[in-house]
Short mmCIF file of C-alpha atoms in Angstrom, two decimals:
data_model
loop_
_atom_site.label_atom_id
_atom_site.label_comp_id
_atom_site.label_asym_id
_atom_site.label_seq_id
_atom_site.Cartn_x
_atom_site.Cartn_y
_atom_site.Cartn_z
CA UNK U 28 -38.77 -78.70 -39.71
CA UNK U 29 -39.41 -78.17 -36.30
CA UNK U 30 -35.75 -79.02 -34.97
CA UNK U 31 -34.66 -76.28 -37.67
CA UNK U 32 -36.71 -73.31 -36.28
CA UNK U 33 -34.94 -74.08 -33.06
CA UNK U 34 -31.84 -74.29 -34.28
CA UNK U 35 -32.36 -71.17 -35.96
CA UNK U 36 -33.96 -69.41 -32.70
CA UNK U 37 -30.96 -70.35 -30.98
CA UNK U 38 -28.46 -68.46 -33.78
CA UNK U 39 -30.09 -65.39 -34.00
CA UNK U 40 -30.67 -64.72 -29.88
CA UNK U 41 -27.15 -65.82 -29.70
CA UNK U 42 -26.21 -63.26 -32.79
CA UNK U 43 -27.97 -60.31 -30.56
CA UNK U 44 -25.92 -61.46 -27.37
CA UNK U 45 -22.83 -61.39 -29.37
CA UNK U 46 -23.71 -57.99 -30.96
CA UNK U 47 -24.55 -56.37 -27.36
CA UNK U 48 -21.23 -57.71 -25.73
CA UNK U 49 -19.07 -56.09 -28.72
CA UNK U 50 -20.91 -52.30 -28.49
CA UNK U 51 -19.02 -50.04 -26.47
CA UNK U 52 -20.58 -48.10 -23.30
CA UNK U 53 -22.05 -44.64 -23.75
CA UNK U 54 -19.95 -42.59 -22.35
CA UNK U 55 -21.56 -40.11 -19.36
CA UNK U 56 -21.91 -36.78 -20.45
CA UNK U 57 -19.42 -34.46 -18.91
CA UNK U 58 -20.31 -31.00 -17.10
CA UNK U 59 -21.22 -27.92 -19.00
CA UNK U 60 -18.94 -25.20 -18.29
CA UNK U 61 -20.19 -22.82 -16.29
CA UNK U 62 -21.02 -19.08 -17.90
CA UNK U 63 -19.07 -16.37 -15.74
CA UNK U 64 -20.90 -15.34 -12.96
CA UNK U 65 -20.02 -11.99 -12.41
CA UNK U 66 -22.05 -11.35 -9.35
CA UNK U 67 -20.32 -14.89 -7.78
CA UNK U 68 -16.79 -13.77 -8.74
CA UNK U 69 -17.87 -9.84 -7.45
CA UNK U 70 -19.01 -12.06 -3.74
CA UNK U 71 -16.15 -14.15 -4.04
CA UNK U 72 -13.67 -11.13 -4.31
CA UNK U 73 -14.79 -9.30 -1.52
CA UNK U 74 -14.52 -12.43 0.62
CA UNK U 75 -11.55 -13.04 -0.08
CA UNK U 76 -10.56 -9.13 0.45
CA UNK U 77 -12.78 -8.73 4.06
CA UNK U 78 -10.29 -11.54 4.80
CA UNK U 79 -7.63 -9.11 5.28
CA UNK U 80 -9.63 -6.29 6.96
CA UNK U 81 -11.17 -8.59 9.36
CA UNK U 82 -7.36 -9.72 10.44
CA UNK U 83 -6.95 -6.32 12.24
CA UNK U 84 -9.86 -6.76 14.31
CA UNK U 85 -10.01 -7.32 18.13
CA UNK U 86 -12.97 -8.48 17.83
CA UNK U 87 -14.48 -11.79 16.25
CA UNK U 88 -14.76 -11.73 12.28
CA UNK U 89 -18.13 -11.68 10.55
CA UNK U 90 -18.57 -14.86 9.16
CA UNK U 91 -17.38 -15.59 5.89
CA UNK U 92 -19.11 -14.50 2.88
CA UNK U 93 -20.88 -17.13 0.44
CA UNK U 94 -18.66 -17.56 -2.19
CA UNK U 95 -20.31 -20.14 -4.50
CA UNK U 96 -17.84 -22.82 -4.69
CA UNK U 97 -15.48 -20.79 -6.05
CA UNK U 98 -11.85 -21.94 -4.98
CA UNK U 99 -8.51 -19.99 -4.88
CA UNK U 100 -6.14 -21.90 -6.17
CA UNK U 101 -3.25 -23.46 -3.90
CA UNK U 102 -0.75 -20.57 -5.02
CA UNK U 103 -2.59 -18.19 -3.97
CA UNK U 104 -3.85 -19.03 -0.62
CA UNK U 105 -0.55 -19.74 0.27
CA UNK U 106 -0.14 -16.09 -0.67
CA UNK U 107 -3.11 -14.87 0.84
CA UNK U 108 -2.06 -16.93 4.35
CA UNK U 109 1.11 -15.62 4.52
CA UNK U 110 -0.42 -12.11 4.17
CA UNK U 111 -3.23 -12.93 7.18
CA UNK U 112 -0.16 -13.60 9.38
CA UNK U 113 1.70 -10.54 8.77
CA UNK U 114 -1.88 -8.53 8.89
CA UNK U 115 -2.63 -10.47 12.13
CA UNK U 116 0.79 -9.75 13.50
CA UNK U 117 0.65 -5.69 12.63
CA UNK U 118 -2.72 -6.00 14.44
CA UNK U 119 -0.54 -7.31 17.87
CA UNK U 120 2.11 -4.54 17.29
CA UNK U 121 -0.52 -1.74 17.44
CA UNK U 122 -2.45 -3.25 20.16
CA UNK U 123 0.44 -2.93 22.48
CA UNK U 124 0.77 0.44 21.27
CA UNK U 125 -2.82 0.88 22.73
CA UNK U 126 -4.47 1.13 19.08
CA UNK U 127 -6.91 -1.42 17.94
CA UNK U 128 -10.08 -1.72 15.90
CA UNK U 129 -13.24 -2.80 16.73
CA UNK U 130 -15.45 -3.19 13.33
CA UNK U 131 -15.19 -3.33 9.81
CA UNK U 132 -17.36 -2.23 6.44
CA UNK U 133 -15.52 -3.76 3.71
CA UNK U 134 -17.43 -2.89 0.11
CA UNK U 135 -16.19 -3.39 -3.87
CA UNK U 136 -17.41 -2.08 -7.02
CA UNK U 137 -16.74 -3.33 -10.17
CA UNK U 138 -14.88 -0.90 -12.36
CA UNK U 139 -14.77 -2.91 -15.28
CA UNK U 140 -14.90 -6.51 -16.64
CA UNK U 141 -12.78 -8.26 -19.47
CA UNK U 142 -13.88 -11.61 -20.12
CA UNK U 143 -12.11 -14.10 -22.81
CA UNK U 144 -12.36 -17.65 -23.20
CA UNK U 145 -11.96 -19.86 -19.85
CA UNK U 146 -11.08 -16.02 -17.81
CA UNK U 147 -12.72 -13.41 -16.80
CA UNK U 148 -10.55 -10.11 -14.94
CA UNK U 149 -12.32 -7.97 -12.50
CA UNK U 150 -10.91 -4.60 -12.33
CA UNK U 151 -12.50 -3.58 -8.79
CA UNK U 152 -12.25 -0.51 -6.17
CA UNK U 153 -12.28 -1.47 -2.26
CA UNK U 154 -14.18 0.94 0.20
CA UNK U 155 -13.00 -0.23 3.42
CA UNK U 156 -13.83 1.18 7.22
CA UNK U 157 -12.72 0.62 10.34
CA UNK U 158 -14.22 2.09 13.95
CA UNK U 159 -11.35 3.14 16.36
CA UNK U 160 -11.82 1.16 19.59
CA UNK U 161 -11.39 2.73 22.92
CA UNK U 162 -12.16 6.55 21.52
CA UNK U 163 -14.79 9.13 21.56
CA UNK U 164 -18.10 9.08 20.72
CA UNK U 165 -17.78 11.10 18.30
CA UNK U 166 -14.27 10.84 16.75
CA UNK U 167 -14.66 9.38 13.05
CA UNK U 168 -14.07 6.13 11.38
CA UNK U 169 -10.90 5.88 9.21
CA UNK U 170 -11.33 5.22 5.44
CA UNK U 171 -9.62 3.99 2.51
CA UNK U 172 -9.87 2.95 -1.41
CA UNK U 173 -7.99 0.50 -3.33
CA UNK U 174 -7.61 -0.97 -6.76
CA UNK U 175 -7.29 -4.43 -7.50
CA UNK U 176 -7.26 -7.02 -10.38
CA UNK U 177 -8.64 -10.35 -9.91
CA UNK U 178 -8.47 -13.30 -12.99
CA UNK U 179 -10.87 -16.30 -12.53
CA UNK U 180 -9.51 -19.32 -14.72
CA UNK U 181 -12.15 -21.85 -15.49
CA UNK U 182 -10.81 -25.76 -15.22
CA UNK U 183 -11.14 -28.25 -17.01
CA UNK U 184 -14.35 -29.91 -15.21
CA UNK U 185 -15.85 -26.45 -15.96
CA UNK U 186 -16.09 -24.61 -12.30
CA UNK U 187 -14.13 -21.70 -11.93
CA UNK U 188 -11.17 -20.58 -9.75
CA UNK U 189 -9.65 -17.19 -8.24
CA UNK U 190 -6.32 -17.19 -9.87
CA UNK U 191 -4.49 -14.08 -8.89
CA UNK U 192 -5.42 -11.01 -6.87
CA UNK U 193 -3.44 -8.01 -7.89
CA UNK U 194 -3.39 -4.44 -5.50
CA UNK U 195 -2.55 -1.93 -8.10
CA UNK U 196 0.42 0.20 -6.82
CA UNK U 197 0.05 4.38 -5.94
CA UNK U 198 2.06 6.50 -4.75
CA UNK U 199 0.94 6.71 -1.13
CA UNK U 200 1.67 4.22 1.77
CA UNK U 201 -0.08 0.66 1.38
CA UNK U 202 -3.66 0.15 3.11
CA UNK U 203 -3.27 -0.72 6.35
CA UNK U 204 -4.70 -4.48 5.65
CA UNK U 205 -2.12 -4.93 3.01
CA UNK U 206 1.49 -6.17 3.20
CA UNK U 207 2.84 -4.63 0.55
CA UNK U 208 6.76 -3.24 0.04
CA UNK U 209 6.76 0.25 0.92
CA UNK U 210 9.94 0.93 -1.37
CA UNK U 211 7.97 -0.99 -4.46
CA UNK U 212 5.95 2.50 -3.71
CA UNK U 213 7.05 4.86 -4.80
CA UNK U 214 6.78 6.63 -8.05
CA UNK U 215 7.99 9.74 -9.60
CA UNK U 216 5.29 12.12 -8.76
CA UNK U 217 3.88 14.20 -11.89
CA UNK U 218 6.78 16.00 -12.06
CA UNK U 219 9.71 14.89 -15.38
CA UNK U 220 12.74 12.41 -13.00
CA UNK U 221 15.36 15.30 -14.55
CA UNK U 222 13.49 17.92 -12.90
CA UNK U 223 13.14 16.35 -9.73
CA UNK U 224 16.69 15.25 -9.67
CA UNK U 225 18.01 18.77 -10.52
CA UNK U 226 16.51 19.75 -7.14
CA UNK U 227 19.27 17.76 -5.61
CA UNK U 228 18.69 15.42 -2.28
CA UNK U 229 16.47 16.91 0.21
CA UNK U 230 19.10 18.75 3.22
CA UNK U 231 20.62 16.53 5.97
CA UNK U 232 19.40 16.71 9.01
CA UNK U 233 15.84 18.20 8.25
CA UNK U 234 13.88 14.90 8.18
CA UNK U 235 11.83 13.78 11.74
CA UNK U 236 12.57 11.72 14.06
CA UNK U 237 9.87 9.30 14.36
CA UNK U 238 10.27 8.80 18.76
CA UNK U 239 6.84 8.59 20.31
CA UNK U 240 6.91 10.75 23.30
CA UNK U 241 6.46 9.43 27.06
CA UNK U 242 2.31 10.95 26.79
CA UNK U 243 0.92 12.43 23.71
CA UNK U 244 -0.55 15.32 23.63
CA UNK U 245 -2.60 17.17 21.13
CA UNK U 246 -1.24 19.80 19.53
CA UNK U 247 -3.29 22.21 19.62
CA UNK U 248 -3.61 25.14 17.01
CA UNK U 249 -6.35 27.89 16.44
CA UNK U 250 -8.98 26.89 14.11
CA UNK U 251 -8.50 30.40 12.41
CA UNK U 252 -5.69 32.83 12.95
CA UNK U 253 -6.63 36.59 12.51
CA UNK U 254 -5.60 37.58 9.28
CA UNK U 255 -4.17 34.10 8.57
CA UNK U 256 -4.99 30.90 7.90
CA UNK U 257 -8.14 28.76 8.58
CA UNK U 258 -6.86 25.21 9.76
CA UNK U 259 -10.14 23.99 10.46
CA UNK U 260 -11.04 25.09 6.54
CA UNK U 261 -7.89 22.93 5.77
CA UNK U 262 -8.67 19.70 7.90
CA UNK U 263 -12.38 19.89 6.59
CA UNK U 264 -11.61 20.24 3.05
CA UNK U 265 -9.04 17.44 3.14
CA UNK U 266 -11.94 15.08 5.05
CA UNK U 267 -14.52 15.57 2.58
CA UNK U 268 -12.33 14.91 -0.50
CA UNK U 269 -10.36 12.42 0.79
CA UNK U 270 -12.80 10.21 -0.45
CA UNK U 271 -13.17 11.44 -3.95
CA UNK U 272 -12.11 14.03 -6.15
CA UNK U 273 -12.80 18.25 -6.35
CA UNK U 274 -13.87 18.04 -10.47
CA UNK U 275 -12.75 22.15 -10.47
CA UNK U 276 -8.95 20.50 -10.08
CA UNK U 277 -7.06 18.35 -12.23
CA UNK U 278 -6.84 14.96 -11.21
CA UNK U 279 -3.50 12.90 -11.38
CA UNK U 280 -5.07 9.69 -10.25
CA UNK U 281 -2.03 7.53 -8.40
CA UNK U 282 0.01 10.63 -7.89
CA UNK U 283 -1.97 13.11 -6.47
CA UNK U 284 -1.11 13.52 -3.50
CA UNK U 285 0.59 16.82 -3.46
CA UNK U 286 -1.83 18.31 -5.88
CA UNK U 287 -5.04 17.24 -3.01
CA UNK U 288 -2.87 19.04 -0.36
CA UNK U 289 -2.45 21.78 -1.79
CA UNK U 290 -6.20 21.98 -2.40
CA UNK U 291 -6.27 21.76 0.99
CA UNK U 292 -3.78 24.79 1.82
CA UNK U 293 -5.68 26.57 -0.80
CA UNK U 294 -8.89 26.48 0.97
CA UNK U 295 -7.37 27.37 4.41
CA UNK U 296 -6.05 30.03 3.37
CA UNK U 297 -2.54 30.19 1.31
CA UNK U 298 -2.55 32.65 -1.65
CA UNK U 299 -1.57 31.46 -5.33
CA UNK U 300 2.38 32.59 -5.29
CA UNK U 301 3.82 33.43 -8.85
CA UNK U 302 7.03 35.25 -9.76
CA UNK U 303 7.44 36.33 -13.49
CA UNK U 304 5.75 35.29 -16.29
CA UNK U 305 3.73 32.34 -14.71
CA UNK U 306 6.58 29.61 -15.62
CA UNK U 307 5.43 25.97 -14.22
CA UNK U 308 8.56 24.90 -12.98
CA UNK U 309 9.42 28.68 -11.09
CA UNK U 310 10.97 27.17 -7.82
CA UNK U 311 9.66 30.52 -5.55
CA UNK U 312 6.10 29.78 -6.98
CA UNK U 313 3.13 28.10 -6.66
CA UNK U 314 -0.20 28.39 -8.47
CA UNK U 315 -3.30 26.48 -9.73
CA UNK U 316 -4.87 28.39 -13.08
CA UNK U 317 -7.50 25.51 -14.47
CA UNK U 318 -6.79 28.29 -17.48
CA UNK U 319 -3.31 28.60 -18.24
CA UNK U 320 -1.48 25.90 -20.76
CA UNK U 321 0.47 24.50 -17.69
CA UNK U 322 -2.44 24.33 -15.22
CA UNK U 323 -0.54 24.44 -12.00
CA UNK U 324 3.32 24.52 -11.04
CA UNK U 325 5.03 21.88 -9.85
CA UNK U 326 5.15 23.44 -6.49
CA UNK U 327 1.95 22.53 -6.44
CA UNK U 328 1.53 19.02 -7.91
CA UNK U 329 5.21 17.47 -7.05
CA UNK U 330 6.27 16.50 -3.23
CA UNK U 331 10.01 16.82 -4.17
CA UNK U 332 9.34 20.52 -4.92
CA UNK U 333 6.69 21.31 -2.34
CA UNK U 334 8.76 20.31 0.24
CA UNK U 335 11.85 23.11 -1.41
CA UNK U 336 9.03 25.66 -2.08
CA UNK U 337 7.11 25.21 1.26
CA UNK U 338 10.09 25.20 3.63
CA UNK U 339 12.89 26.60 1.82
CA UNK U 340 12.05 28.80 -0.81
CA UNK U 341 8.99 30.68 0.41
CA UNK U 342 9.49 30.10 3.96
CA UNK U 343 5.91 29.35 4.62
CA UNK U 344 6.12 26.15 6.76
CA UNK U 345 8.85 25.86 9.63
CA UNK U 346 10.27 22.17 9.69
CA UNK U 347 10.04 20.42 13.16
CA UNK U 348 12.36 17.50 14.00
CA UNK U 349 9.52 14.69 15.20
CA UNK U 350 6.70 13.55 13.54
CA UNK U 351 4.64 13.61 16.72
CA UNK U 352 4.73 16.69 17.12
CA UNK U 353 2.26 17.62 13.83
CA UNK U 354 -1.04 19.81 14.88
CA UNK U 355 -4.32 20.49 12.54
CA UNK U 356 -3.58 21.14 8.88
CA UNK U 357 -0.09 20.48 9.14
CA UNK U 358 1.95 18.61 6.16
CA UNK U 359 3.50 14.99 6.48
CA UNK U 360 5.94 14.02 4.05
CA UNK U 361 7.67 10.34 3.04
CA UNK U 362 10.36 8.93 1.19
CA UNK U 363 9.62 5.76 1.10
CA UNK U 364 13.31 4.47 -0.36
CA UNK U 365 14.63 6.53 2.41
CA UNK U 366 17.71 7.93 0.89
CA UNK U 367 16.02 12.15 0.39
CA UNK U 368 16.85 11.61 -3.42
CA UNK U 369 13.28 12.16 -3.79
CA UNK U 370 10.10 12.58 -1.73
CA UNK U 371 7.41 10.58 -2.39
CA UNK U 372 4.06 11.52 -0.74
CA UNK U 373 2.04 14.40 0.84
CA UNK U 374 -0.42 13.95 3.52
CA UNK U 375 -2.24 16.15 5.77
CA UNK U 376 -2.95 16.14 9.49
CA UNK U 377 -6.84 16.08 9.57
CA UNK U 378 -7.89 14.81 13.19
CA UNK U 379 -6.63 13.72 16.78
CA UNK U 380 -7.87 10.56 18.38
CA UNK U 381 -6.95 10.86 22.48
CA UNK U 382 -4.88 7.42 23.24
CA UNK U 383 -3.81 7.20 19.86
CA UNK U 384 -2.84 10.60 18.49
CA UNK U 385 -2.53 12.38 15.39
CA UNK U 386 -4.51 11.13 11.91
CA UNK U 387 -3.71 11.89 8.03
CA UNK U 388 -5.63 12.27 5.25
CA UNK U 389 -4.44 11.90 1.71
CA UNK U 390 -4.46 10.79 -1.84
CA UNK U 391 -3.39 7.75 -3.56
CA UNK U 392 -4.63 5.46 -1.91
CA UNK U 393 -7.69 7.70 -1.03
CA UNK U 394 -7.70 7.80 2.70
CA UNK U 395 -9.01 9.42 5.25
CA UNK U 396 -7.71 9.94 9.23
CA UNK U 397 -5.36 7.46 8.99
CA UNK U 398 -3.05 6.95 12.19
CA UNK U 399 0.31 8.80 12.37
CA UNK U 400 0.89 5.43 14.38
CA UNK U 401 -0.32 2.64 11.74
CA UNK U 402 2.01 4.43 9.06
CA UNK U 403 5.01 4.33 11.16
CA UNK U 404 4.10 0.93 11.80
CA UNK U 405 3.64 -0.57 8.24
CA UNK U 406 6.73 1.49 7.15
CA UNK U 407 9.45 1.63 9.82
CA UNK U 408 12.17 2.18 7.38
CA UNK U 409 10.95 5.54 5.69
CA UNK U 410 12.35 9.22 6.13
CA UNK U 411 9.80 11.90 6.96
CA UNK U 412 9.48 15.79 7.44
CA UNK U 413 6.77 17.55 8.94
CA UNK U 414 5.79 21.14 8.06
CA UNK U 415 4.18 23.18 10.66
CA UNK U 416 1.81 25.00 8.14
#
């Protein structure tokens, strides 16, 4: 009996070691994905954004924001190197040209959010600033907006990547710490392609030459004119709603660029123009009426026809044959395709920075005292006029 308990001992601990061996290993348990973090991917955006601004600057960047592990994937740096190079090598070109910029104030705000399973898509707006180096005291920062769209993927171990950053195109020139292709620019401005087109091709030989003198000077006009127009009323309105919008005007979000300058005109000074019975599209006229079914001609809102009103048709701006030449409250143009089919953008001289020269304000994107110098730089192959308002 007692050999049999052994025996039996034996069998069963030898049963459990059997059982054990044949029991497959737990597995671990893998990661939880992560729940969007909206204020990481907000961080993590302008990071990746201040990037770009800080590229222009002759002085050392701010160090890099936290951006909570999140990645960008390999695409997209490669992108968003290539871009730092060209940024980096815009900032050399305007350095020899004796502009440069000595600090930055890059901010976003989130617009809007749209989040589905494993992505989320920022829609976001970029304040940016930059300080001038080598200027006055008291000469003013230059400003800008921007719209972008940013998806965040998550992967499969759960953490979550930048996936694509997308600058949503406007009418106006690209921000000067963007790379963008001026031609991809430019849209017909709220004005029908048939009526712009039966306007014909801007006149040969009335666009600027784009020659920087031997010195720069200032040109210099009175702030007010008896009995005519207030340029310093034009340059002031332009600064203060560069940055935003006058609610008492339509708004025509990325094309309103004419429309903002000739708010500006308006408030220095030019008198609503209409012939007849008010008609919108009345070449010799040029009205705003928040009232009337039409609103405004498109005199008023479309570049195309500004520039045939404003130099042709009413005779109240004189053209002048080189961009450098522009004083206070005078009108830019650009045709960004350069071929005069169609002009694309309106800007407004709104300040003069001694060493650098002349600075525009405009709409779409929302900037304000912008370079003459920068533009020509980002956009070497555009046409231009300038109106001497």
């Amino acid at each position: 009996m007692h050999r049999r308990r052994r025996s039996i001992r034996r069998t069963v601990v030898l049963g459990l070691a059997v059982l054990s061996l044949g029991v497959p290993a737990v597995p671990a348990l893998a990661e939880a994905p992560q729940a969007p973090d909206i204020r990481a991917m907000t961080e993590t955006t302008r990071a990746f954004l201040a990037e770009r601004t800080y590229a222009l600057l002759d002085t050392p960047a701010p160090a890099r924001q936290d951006t909570h592990g999140i990645t960008a994937v390999s695409s997209l740096q490669h992108t968003h190197d290539v871009a730092l190079a060209a940024i980096t090598a815009r900032k050399e070109k305007l350095k020899s040209l004796g502009e440069s910029y000595s600090a930055a104030d890059v901010r976003i705000s989130v617009d809007k959010v749209v989040r589905r399973p494993g992505t989320v898509r920022l829609y976001v707006t970029e304040l940016t600033a930059l300080d001038y180096a080598h200027v006055n005291a008291k000469d003013p920062q230059t400003k800008f907006t921007s719209h972008h769209e940013v998806d965040f993927s998550r992967t499969a171990h759960g953490q979550w990547q930048m996936t694509r950053q997308h600058r949503v195109e406007e009418g106006g020139p690209a921000p000067i710490n963007d790379v963008g292709d001026p031609a991809g620019q430019a849209k017909t401005d709220p004005a029908k392609a048939d009526e712009v087109g039966a306007l014909g091709p801007v006149p040969a030989g009335s666009r600027a030459a784009t020659a920087r003198p031997a010195a720069l000077t200032h040109q210099r006009k009175p702030a007010k004119l008896s009995g005519g127009y207030d340029y310093a009323a034009m340059t002031n309105y332009a600064q203060w709603y560069a940055i935003g919008r006058n609610t008492w005007y339509q708004d025509f979000g990325s094309n309103d660029c004419t429309n903002f300058i000739s708010q500006a005109l308006r408030a220095g000074g030019w008198a609503d123009e209409a012939n007849g019975p008010y008609p919108s599209n009345d070449q010799n006229s040029w009205w705003y009426n928040p009232w009337d079914v039409h609103n405004q001609t498109l005199t008023w809102i479309n570049a195309h026809w500004f520039y045939f009103y404003a130099s042709y048709w009413s005779g109240r701006t004189t053209l002048l044959d080189n961009v450098w030449y522009m004083g206070d409250g005078d009108v830019l143009q650009a045709d960004w395709q350069a071929n005069g089919q169609e002009i694309d953008h309106t800007m407004m001289m709104t300040w003069y920075y001694d060493g650098i020269g002349p600075a525009l304000s405009y709409h779409s994107n929302d900037t304000i005292n912008r370079s003459l110098q920068s533009l020509l730089v980002a956009n070497p192959n555009a046409w231009w006029w300038l109106h001497r308002t």
